[in-house]
Short mmCIF file of C-alpha atoms and ligand atoms in Angstrom, two decimals:
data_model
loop_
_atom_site.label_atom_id
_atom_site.label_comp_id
_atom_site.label_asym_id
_atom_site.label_seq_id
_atom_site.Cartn_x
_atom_site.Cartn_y
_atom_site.Cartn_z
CA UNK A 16 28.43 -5.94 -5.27
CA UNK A 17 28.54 -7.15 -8.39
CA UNK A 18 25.97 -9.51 -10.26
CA UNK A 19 27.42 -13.66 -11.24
CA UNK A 20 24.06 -14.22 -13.11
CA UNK A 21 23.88 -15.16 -16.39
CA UNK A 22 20.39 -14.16 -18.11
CA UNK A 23 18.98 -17.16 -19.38
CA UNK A 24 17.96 -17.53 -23.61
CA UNK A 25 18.69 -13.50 -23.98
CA UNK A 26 18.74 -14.53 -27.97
CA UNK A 27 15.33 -15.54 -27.72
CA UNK A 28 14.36 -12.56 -25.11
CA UNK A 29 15.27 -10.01 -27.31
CA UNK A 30 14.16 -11.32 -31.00
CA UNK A 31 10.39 -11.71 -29.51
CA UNK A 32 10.72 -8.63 -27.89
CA UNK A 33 12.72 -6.60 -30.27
CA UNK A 34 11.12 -7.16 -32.88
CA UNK A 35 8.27 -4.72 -31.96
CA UNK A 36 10.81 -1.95 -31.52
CA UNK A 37 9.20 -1.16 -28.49
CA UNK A 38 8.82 2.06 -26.29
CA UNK A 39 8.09 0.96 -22.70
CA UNK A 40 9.30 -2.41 -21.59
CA UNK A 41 8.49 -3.92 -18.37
CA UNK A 42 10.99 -6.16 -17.07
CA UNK A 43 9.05 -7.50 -14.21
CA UNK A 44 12.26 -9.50 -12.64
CA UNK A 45 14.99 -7.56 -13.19
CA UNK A 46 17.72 -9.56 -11.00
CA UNK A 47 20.92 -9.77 -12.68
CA UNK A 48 19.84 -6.78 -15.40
CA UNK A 49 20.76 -8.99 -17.50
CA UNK A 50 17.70 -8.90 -19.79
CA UNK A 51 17.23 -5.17 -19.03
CA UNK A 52 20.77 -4.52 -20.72
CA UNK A 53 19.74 -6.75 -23.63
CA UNK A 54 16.79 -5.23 -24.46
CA UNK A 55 18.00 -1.47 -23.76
CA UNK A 56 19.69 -2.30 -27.50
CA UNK A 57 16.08 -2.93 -29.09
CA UNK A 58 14.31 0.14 -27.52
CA UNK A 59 12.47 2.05 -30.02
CA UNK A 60 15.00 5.25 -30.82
CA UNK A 61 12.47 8.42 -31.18
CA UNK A 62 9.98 9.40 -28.71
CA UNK A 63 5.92 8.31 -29.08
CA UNK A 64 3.18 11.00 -29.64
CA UNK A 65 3.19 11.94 -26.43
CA UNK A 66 6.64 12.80 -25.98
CA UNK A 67 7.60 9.43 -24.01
CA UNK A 68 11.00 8.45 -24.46
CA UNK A 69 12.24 4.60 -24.97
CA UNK A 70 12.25 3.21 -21.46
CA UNK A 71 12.40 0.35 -19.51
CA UNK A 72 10.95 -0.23 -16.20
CA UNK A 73 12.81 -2.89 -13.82
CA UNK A 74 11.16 -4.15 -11.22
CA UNK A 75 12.81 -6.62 -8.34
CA UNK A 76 11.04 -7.44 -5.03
CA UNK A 77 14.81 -8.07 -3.32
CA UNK A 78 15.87 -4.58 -1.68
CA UNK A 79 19.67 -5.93 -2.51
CA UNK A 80 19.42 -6.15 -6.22
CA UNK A 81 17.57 -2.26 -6.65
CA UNK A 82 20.03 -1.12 -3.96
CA UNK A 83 22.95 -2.57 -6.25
CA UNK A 84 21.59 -1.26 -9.23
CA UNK A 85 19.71 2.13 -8.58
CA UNK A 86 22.80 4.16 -8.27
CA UNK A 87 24.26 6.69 -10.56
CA UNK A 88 27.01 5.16 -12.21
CA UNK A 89 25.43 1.66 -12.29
CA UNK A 90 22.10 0.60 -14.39
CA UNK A 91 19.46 3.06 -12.54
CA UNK A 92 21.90 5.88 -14.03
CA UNK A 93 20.80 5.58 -17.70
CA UNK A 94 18.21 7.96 -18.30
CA UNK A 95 17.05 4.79 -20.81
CA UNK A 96 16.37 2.70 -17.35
CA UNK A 97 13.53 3.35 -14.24
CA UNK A 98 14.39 1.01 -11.38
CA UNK A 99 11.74 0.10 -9.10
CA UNK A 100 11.59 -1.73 -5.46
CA UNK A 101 8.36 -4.17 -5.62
CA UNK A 102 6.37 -7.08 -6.81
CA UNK A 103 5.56 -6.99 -10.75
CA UNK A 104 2.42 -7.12 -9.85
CA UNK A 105 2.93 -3.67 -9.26
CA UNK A 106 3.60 -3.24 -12.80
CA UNK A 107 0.53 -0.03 -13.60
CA UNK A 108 1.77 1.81 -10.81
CA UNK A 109 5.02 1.49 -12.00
CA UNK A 110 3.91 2.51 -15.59
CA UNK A 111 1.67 5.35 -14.41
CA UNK A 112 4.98 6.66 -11.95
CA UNK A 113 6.50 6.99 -15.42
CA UNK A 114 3.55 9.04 -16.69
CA UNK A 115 2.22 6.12 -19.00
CA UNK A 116 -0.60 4.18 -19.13
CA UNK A 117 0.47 0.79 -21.18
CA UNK A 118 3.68 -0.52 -21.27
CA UNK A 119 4.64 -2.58 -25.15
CA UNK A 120 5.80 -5.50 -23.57
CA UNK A 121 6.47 -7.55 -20.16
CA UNK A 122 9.25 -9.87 -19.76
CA UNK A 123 9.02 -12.28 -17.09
CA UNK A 124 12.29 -14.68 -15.86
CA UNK A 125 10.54 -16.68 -12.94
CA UNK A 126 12.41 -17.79 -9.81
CA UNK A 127 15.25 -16.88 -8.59
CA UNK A 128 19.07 -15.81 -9.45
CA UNK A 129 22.19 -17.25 -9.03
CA UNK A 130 23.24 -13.93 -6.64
CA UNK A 131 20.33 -14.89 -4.50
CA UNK A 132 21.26 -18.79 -4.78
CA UNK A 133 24.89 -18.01 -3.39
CA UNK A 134 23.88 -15.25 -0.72
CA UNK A 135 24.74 -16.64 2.89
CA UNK A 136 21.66 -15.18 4.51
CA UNK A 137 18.78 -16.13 2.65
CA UNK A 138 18.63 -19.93 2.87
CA UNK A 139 18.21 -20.65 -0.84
CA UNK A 140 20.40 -23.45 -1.61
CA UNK A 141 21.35 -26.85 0.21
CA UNK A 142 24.40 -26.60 0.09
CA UNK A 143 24.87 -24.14 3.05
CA UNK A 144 23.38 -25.98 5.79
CA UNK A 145 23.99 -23.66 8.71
CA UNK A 146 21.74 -20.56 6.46
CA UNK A 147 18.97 -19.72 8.47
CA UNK A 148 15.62 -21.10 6.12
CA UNK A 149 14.59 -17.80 5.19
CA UNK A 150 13.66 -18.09 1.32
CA UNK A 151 12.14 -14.73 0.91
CA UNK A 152 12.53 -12.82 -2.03
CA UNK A 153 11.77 -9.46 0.01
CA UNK A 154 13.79 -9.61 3.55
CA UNK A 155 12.29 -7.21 4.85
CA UNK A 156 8.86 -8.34 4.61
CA UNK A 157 6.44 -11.66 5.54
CA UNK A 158 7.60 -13.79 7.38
CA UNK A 159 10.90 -16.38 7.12
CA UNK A 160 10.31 -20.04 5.95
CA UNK A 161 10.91 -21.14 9.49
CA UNK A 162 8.52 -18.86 10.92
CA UNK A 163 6.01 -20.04 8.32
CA UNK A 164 6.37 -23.06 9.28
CA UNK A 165 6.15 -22.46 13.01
CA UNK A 166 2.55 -20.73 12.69
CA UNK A 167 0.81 -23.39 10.17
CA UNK A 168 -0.78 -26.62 10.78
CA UNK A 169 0.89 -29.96 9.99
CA UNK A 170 -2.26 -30.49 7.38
CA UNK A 171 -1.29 -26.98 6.05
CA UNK A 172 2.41 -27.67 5.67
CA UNK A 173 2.11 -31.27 3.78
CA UNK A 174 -0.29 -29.46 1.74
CA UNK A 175 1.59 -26.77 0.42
CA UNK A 176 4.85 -29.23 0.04
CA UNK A 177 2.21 -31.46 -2.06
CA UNK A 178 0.75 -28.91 -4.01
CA UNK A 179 3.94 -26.42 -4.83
CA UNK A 180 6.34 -29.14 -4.94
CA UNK A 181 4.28 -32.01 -6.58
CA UNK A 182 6.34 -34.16 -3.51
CA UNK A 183 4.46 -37.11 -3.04
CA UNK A 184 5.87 -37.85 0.90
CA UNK A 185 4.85 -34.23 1.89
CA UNK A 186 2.90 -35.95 4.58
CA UNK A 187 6.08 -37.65 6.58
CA UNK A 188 8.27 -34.57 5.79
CA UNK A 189 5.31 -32.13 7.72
CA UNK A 190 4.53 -34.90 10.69
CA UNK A 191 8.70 -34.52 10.94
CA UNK A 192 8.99 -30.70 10.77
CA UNK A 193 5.83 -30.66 13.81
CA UNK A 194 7.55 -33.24 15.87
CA UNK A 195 10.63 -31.30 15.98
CA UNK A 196 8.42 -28.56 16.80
CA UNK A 197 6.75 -30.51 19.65
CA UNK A 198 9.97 -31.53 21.16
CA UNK A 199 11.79 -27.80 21.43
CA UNK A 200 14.02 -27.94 18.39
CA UNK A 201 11.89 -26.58 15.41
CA UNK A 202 13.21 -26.36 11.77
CA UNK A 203 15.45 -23.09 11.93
CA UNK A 204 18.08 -24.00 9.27
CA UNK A 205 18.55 -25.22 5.96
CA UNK A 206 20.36 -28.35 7.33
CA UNK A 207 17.27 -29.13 9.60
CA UNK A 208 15.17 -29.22 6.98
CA UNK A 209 17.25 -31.19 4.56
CA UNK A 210 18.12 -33.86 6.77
CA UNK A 211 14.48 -34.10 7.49
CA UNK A 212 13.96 -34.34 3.58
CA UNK A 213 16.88 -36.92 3.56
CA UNK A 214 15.31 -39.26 5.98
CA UNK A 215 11.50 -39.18 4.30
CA UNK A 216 12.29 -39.16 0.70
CA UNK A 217 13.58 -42.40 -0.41
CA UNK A 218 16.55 -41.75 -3.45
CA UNK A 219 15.05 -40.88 -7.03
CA UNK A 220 16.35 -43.67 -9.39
CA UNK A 221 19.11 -42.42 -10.67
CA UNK A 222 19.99 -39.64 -7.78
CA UNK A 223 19.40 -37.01 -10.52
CA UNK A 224 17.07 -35.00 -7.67
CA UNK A 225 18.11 -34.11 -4.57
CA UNK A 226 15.69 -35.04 -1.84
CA UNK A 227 14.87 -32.10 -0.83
CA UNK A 228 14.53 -30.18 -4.15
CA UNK A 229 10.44 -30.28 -3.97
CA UNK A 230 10.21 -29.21 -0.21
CA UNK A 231 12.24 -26.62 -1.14
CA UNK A 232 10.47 -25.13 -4.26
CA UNK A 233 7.11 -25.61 -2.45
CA UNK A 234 8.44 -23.46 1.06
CA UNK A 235 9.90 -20.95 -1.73
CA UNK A 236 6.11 -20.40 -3.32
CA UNK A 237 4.59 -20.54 -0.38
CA UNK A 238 6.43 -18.32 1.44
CA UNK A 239 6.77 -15.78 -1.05
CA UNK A 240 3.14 -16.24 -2.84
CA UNK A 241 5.01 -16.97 -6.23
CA UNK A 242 1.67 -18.66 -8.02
CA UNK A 243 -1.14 -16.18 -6.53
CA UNK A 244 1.24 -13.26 -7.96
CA UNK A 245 2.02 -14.90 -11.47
CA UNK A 246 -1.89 -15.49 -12.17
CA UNK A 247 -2.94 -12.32 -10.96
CA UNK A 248 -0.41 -10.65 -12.83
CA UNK A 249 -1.27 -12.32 -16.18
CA UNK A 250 -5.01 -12.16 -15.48
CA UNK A 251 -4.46 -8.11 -15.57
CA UNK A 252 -2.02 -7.48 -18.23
CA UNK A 253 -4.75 -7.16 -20.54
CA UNK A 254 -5.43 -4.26 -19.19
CA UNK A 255 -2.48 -2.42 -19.20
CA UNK A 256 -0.02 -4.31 -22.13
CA UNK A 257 -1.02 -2.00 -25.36
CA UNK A 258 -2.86 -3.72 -27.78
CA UNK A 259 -0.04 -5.48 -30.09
CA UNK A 260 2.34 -5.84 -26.88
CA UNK A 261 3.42 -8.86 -25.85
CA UNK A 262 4.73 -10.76 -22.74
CA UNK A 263 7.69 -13.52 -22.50
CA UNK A 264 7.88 -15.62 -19.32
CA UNK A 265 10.37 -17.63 -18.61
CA UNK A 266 9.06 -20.47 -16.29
CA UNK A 267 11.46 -23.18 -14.30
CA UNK A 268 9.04 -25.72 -13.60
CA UNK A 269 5.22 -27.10 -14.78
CA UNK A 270 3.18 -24.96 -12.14
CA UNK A 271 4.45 -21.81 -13.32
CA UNK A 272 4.31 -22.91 -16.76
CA UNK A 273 1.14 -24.40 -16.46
CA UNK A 274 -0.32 -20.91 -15.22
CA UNK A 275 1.46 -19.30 -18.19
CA UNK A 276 0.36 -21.35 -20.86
CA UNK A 277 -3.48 -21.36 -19.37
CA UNK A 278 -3.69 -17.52 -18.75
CA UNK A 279 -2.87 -17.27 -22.61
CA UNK A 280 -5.12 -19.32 -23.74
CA UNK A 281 -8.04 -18.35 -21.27
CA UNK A 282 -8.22 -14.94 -21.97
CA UNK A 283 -9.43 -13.91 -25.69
CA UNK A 284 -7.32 -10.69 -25.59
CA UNK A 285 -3.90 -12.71 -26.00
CA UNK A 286 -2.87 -14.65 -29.29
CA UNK A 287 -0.26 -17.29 -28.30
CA UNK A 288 2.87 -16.61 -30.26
CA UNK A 289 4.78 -20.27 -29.35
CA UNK A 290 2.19 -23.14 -29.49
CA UNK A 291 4.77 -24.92 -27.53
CA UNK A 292 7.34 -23.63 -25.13
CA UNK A 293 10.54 -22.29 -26.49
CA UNK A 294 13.60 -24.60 -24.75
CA UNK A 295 17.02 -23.24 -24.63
CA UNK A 296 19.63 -24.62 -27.07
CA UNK A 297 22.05 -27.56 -26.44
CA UNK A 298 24.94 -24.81 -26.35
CA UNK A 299 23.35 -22.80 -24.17
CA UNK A 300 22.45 -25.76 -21.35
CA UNK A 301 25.99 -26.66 -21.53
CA UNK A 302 27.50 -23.53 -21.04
CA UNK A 303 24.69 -22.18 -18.75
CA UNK A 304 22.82 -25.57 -16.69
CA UNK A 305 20.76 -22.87 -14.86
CA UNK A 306 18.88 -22.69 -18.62
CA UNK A 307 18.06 -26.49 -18.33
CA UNK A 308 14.73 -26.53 -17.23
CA UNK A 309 13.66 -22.91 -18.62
CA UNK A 310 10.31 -22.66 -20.77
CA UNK A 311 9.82 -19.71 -22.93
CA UNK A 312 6.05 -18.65 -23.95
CA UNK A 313 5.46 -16.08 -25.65
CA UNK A 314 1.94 -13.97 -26.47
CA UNK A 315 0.49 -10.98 -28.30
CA UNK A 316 -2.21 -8.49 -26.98
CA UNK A 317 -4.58 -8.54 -29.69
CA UNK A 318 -5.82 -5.17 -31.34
CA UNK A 319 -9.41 -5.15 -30.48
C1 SAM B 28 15.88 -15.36 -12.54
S1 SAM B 28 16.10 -13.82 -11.76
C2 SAM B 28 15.98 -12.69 -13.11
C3 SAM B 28 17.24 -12.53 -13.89
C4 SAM B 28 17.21 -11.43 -14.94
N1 SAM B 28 16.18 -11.66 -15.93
C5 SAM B 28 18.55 -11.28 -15.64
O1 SAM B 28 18.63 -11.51 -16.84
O2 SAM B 28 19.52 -10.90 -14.94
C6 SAM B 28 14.57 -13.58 -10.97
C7 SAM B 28 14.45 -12.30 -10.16
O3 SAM B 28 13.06 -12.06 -9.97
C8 SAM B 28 12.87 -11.54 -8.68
N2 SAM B 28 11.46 -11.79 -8.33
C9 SAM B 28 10.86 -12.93 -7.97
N3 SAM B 28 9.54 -12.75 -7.79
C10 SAM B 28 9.30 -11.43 -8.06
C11 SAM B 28 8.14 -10.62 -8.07
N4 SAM B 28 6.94 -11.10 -7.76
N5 SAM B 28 8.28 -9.32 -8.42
C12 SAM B 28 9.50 -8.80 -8.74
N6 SAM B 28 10.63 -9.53 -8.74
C13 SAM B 28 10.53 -10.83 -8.42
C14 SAM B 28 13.86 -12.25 -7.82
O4 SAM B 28 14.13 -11.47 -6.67
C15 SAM B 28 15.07 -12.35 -8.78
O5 SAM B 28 15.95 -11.28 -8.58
#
């Protein structure tokens, strides 16, 4: 299998990153290897005092993308590359695998690819209505969107569609998703739960969002913890980014950014490096609409 996605503002990726001529690199969602390839070209060239040589650590928590990847003639064959099955969060244990103990920088490209958004199985997009509503990242672990939905409360599910998707009818879309329940035909596909959006979510203005976009997101983050990950993450890379490091994340929409731009500012070991988000180019939104609604921020572990 090959990958269709196209890293999104890889000019921007690697001049923030590159520019430190950095010796470990974390690239905490390492999907298309996109960004991994990019920045393989910026690696610092000689070993460090220790004898460590330039490396970068990707990390993916979808079993399909490291077993795509992690084979000898593919990515995980260049002795320049560590591939690694897991959460970012898992970053230090990746690091300390490698025999380090700080990593120089962390790139972070939330969400999720356009390999994952095609894939039959895994319930991502609308536009296969017969998918079963999985929306994990990680098949092969937690539980499915429709099973998550099956085992909370009808208070628990409008607030997690309010809160991660910011959908202001999350309260008719969960009394719809238990009445189904209650009469024998829960929510199994993505076409349940669309039409379900469909009938609760009156049209936006001008039909620029689809009504289900929000329910969506929200099942995605709940499902798969994306917030609680993200802040922890960022709330511990003090700890393990070496002081004059840095981390770029790449966030799709405000909650992740939001948790970005506060975990900067928040913790007096970071100096922010963009005051305001980096947006893509014009060029690049044309030729690439998955960049459209991308945020870049970008901070430096200070020295002391
Ligand atoms: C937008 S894609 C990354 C694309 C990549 N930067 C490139 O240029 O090809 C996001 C990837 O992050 C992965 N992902 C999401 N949450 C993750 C997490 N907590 N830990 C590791 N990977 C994660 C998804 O499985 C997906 O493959």
């Amino acid at each position: 299998m090959t990958t269709e996605h196209v890293s999104v503002m890889p000019d921007e990726i690697v001049q923030w990153i590159g520019e430190l001529r950095p010796r470990t690199i974390v690239d905490g969602t390492y999907g298309g290897g996109g960004h991994t390839r990019l920045l393989c070209e910026v690696l610092a060239s000689d070993e460090g005092p220790d004898g460590e040589s330039p490396l970068i650590i990707g990390m993916d928590r979808d079993p399909a993308v490291i077993r795509r990847d992690d084979v000898p003639d593919g990515p995980g064959g260049d002795p320049r590359i560590e591939l690694f099955l897991g959460s970012y969060e898992k970053a230090p244990a990746a690091i300390s695998h490698c025999g380090r103990t700080h990593a120089d920088a962390l790139v972070l490209d939330l969400g999720l690819s356009s390999d994952q958004l095609a894939d039959r199985e895994r319930g991502f997009s609308f536009t296969l209505p017969d998918a079963e509503l999985d929306l994990r990242f990680d098949p092969e672990s937690d539980l499915p969107a429709y099973r998550w939905l099956a085992i909370h409360s009808e208070k628990d599910i409008a607030d997690a569609i309010y809160q991660f998707g910011e959908e202001r009818f999350s309260r008719r879309i969960a009394r719809q998703i238990c009445l189904r329940a209650k009469e024998k035909s829960p929510v199994r596909t993505v076409g349940d739960l669309v039409e379900i959006c469909r009938r609760c979510v009156p049209r936006s203005k001008n039909h620029d969002i689809h009504p289900a976009t929000r329910t969506f997101q929200a099942l995605r983050i709940a499902v798969n913890d994306e917030l609680g990950i993200l802040q922890r993450t960022l709330a511990s890379a003090g700890d393990w980014i070496a002081p004059g490091g840095r981390i770029a994340a790449i966030s799709f929409h405000s909650l992740e950014d939001r948790i970005v731009k506060n975990a900067f500012r928040e913790d007096d070991r970071w100096t922010v490096l963009t005051k305001k988000p980096l947006r893509p180019t014009d060029e690049e939104v044309q030729s690439n609409p998955r960049s459209r609604s991308a945020k870049l921020r970008v901070a430096q572990r200070n020295e002391t």
